[in-house]
Short mmCIF file of C-alpha atoms in Angstrom, two decimals:
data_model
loop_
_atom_site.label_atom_id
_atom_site.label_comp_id
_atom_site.label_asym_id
_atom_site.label_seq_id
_atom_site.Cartn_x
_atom_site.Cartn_y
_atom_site.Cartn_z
CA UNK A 1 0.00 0.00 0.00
CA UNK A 2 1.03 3.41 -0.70
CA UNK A 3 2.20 5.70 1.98
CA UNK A 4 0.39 8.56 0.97
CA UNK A 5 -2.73 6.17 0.65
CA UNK A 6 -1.81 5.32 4.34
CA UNK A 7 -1.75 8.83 5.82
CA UNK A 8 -4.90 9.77 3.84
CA UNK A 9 -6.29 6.96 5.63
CA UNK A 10 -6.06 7.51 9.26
CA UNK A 11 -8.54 8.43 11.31
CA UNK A 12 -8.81 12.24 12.08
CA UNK A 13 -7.30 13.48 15.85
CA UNK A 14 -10.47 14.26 17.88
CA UNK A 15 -11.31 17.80 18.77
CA UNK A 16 -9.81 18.02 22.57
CA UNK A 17 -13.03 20.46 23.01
CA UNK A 18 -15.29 18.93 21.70
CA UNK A 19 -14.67 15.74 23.27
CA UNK A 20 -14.20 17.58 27.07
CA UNK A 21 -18.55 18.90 25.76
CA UNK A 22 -19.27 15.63 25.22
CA UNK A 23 -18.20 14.63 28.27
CA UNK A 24 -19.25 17.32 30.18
CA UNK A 25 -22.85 16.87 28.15
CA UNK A 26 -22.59 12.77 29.29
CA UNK A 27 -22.12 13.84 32.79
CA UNK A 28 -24.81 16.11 33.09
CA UNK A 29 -27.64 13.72 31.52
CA UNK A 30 -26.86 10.93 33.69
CA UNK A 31 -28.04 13.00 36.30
CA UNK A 32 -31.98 12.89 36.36
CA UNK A 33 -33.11 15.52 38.82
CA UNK A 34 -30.55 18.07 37.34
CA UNK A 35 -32.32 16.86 33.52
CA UNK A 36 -35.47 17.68 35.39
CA UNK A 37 -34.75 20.40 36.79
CA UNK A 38 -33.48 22.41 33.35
CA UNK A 39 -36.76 21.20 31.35
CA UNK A 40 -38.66 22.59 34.29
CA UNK A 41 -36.54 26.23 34.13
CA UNK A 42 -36.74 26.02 30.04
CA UNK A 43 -40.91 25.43 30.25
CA UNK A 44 -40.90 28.13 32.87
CA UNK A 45 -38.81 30.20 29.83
CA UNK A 46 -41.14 29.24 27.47
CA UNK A 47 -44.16 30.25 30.13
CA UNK A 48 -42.61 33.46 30.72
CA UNK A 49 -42.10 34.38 26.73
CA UNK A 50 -45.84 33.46 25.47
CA UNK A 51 -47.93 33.12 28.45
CA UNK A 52 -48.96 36.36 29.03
CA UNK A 53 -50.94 35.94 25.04
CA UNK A 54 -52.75 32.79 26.73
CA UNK A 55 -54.17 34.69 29.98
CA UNK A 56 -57.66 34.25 30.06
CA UNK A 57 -58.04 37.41 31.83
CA UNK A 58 -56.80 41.16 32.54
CA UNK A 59 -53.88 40.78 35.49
CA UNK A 60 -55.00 44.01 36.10
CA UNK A 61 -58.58 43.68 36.12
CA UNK A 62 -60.56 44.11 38.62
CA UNK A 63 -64.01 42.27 40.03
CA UNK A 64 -65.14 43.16 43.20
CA UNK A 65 -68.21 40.81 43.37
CA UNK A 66 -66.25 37.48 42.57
CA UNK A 67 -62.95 38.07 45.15
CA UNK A 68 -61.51 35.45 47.19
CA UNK A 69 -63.56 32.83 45.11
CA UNK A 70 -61.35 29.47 44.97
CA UNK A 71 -60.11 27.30 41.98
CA UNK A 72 -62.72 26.42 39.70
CA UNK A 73 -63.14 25.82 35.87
CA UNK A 74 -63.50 29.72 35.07
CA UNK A 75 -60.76 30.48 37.30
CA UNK A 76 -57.80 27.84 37.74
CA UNK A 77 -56.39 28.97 40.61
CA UNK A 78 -59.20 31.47 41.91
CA UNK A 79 -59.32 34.67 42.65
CA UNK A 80 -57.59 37.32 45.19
CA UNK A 81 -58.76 40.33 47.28
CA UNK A 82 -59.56 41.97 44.23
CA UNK A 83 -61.30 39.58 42.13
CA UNK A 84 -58.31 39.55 40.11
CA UNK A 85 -57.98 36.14 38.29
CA UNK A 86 -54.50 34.54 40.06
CA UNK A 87 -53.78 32.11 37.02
CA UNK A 88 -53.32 35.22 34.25
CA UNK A 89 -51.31 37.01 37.09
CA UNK A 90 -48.96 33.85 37.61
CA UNK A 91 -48.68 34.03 33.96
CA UNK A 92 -47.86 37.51 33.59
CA UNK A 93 -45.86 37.40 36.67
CA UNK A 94 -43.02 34.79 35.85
CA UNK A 95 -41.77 37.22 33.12
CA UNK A 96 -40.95 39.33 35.75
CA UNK A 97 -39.65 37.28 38.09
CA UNK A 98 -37.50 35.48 35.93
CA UNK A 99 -36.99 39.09 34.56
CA UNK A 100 -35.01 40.39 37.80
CA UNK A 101 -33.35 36.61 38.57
CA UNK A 102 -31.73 36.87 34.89
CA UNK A 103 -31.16 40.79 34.92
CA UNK A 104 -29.63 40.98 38.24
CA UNK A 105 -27.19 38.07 37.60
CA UNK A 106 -25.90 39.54 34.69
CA UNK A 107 -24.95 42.84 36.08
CA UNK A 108 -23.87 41.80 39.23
CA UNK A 109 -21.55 38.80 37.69
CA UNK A 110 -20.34 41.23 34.70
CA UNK A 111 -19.19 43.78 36.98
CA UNK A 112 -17.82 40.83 39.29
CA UNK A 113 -16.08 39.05 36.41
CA UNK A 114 -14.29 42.29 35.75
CA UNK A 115 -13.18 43.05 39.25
CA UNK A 116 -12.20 39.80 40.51
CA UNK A 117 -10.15 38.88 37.05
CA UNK A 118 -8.53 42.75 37.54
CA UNK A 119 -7.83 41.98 40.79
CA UNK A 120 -6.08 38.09 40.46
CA UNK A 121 -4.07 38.98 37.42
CA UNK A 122 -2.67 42.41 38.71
CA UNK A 123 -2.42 41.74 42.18
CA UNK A 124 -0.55 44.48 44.67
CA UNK A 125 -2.10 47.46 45.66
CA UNK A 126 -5.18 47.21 42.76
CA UNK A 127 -5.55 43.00 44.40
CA UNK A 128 -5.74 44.78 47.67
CA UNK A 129 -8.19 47.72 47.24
CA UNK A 130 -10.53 45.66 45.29
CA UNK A 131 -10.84 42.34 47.85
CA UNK A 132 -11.21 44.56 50.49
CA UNK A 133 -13.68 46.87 49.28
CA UNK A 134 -15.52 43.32 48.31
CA UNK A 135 -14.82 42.35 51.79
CA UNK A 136 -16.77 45.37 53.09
CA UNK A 137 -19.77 44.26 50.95
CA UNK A 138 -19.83 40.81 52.10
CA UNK A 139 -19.68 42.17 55.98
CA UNK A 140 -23.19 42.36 55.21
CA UNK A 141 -25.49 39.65 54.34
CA UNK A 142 -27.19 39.92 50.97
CA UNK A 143 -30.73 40.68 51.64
CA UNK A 144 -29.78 43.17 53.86
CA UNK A 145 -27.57 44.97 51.63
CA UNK A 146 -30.56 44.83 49.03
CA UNK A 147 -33.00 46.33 51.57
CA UNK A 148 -30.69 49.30 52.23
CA UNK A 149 -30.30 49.76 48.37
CA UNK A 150 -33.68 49.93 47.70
CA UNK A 151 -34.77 51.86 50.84
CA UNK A 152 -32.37 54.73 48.97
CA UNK A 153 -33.24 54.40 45.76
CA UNK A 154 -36.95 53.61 46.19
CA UNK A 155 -39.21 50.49 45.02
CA UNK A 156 -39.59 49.52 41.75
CA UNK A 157 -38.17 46.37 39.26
CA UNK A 158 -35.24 48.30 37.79
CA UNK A 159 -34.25 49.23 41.68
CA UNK A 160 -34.59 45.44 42.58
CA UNK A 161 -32.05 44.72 39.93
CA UNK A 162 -29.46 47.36 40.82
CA UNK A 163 -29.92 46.46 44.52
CA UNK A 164 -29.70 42.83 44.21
CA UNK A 165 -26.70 42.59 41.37
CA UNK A 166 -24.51 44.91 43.94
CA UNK A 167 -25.15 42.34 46.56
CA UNK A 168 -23.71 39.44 44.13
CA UNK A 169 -21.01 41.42 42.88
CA UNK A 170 -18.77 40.31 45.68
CA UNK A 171 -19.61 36.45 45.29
CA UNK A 172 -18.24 36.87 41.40
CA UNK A 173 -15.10 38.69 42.41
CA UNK A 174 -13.95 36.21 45.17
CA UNK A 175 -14.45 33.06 42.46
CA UNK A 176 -13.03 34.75 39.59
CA UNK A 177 -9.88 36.26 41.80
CA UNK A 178 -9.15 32.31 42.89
CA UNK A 179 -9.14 30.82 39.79
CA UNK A 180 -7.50 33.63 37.85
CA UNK A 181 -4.87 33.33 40.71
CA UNK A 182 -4.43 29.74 39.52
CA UNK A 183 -4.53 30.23 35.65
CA UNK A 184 -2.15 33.11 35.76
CA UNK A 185 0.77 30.42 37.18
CA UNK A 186 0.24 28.22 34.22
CA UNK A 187 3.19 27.51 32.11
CA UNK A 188 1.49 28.47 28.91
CA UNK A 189 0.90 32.02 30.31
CA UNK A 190 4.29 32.59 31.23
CA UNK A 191 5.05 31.61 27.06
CA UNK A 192 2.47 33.94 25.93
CA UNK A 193 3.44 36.71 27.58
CA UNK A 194 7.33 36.27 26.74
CA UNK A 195 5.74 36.49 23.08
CA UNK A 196 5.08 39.81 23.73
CA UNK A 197 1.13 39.20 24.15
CA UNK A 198 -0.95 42.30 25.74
CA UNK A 199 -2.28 42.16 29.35
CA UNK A 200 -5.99 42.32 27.71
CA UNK A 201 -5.47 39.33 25.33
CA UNK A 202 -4.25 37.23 27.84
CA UNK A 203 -7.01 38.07 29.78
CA UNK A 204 -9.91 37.48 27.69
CA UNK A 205 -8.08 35.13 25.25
CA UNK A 206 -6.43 33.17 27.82
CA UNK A 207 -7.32 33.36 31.29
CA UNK A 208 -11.36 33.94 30.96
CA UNK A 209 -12.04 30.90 28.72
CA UNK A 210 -10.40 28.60 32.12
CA UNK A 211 -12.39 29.70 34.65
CA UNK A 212 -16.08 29.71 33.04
CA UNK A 213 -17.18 26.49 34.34
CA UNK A 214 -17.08 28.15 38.08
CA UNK A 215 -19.00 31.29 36.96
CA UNK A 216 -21.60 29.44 35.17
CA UNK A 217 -22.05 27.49 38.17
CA UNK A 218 -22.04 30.13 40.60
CA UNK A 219 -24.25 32.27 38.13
CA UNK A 220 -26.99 29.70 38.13
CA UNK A 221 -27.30 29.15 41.48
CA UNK A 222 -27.16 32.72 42.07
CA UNK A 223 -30.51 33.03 40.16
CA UNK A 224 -32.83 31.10 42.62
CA UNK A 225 -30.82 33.62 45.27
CA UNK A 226 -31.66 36.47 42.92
CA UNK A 227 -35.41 35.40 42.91
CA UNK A 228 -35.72 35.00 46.64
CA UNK A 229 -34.28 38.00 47.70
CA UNK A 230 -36.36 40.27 44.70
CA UNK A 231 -39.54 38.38 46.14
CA UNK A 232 -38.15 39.22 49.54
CA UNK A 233 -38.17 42.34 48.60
CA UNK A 234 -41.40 43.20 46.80
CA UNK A 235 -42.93 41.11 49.86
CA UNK A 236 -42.02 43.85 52.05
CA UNK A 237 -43.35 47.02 49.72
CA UNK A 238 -39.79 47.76 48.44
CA UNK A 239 -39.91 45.81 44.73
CA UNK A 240 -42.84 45.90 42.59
CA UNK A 241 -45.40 48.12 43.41
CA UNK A 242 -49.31 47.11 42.79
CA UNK A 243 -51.03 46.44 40.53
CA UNK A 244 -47.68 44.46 38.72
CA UNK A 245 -48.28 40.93 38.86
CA UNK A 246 -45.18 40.00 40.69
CA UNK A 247 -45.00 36.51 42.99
CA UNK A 248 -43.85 38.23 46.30
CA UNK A 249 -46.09 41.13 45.86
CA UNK A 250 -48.47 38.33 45.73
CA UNK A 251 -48.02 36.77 48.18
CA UNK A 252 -47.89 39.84 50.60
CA UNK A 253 -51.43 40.10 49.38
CA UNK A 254 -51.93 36.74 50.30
CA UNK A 255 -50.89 36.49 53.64
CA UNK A 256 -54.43 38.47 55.28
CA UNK A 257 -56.58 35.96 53.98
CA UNK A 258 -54.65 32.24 54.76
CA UNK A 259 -57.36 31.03 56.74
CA UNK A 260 -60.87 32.39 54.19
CA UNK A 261 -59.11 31.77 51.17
CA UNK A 262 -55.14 30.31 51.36
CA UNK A 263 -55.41 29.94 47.87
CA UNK A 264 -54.49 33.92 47.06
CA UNK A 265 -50.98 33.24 49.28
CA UNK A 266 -50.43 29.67 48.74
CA UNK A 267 -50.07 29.67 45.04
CA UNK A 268 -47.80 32.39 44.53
CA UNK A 269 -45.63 30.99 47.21
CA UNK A 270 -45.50 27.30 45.46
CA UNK A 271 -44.84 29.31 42.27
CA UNK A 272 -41.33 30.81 43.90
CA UNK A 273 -40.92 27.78 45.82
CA UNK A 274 -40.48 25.44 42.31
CA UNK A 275 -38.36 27.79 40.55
CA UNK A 276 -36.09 28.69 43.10
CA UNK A 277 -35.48 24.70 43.44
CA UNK A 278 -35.49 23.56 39.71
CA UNK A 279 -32.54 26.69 39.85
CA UNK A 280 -30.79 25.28 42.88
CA UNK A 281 -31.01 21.72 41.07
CA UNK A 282 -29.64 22.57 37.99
CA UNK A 283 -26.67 24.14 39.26
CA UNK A 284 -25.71 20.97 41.54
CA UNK A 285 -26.25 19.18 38.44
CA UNK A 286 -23.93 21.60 36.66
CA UNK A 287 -21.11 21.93 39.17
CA UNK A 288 -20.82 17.57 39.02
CA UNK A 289 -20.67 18.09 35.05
CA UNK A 290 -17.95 20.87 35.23
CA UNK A 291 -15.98 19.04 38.00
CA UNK A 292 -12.88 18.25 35.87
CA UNK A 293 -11.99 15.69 39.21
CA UNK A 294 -15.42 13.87 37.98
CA UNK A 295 -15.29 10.05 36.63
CA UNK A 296 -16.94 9.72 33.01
#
């Protein structure tokens, strides 16, 4: 046989990448409640986009004469104080709440991302400003640093955001800093930058494609926190202000009427109680798939 024939011949060398998703995709499957839980978080997606055009009712509407009525065939899951119909407010209501989880994440882990991979790659005086300024954030516990936020600024959705990404910020910054600290001492960095490469394309060519599997992790698990502590929040007065169909405004509404009609607290309160979990069990399931330590 001819040699060229023979090299033409052989198999092609796997994509390292695309084998380590593969992997990673093998991993995550196997795990049931985690497959569960991200059907149950994409359906609640799905719920959230197109919903609101399936709402049998006005969220807004109100009907004096039928309030406090429980489930039935006209309405699902009854009605509240109001006479508002609870199903179309559900409906219009996960849009929101799914709204602030996403939204707040975002900011808070962007502006974390930045500081924490500033901080590990840089190190010195910029390491030590920025950890303990982070530090001083953290002294607080999150919910409490979003109450003070909002108290300021005053309640509404956008405010929830701000106030609840500032108390995640921290989190971010402490991951990225420890694994940037641990990329940065890799042998391959040391070559790259002795090739004259610039700070910022080491940084975002380099060092931020390693340490993703953390963030998105930490990001989704961060979400169900995100929801708890917005619902928190418009529970008290200090998110969304009535008539908007959020879940913990609901169930503030709720909570006069648990022993006429439990219905108006105990739905909305289910409804936070599902995502937050389905959240909280996709990223376990994620942080086994991502565990480079994990057997295939």
């Amino acid at each position: 046989m001819d040699s060229r024939s023979h090299v033409t011949n052989r198999p092609p060398h796997p994509n390292p990448r695309l084998t380590n998703r593969k992997k990673v995709f093998n991993r995550f499957i196997r795990n049931k409640s985690a497959v569960v839980g991200g059907f149950f978080i994409l359906f609640t997606i799905i719920i959230a986009i197109f919903g609101p055009f399936f709402a049998p009712y006005d969220p807004t509407a109100q009907d004096i004469v039928n309030k406090l009525q429980p489930p039935s065939s006209e309405h699902w899951f009854g009605t509240d104080n109001f006479g508002r119909d609870i199903f179309s407010r559900i409906l219009h209501g996960t849009a929101i709440t799914l709204f602030v989880g996403f939204a707040s994440v975002a900011l808070g882990a962007t502006l974390g991302v930045l500081l924490g991979i500033v901080s590990g790659y840089y190190g010195g005086k910029t390491d030590s400003v920025i950890m303990r300024s982070m530090d001083v954030l953290l002294a607080f516990p999150g919910i409490l640093l979003a109450l003070a936020i909002v108290s300021v600024l005053g309640g509404s959705i956008i405010n929830v955001v701000i106030a609840v990404s500032i108390s995640s910020i921290p989190i971010f910054a402490r991951i990225v800093r420890g694994s940037t600290l641990s990329v940065k001492k890799l042998e391959y960095i040391d070559a790259i930058r002795a090739l004259g490469a610039s700070d910022r394309r080491i940084i975002f060519k380099h060092i931020f494609p390693n340490i993703t599997s953390p963030l998105i992790v930490q990001a989704t698990l961060n979400i169900a926190t995100a929801i708890l502590s917005a619902s928190g929040l418009s529970f008290l007065g200090l998110g969304a202000q009535p008539p908007t169909p959020e879940w913990g405004a609901m169930l503030s509404d709720g909570r006069n009427f648990l022993y006429n009609a439990p219905h108006v607290a105990l739905i909305p309160g289910l409804a936070i109680a599902i995502v937050v979990l389905a959240f909280n069990i996709l990223g376990d399931g994620l942080r086994d798939a991502l565990d480079p330590k994990a057997k295939d």
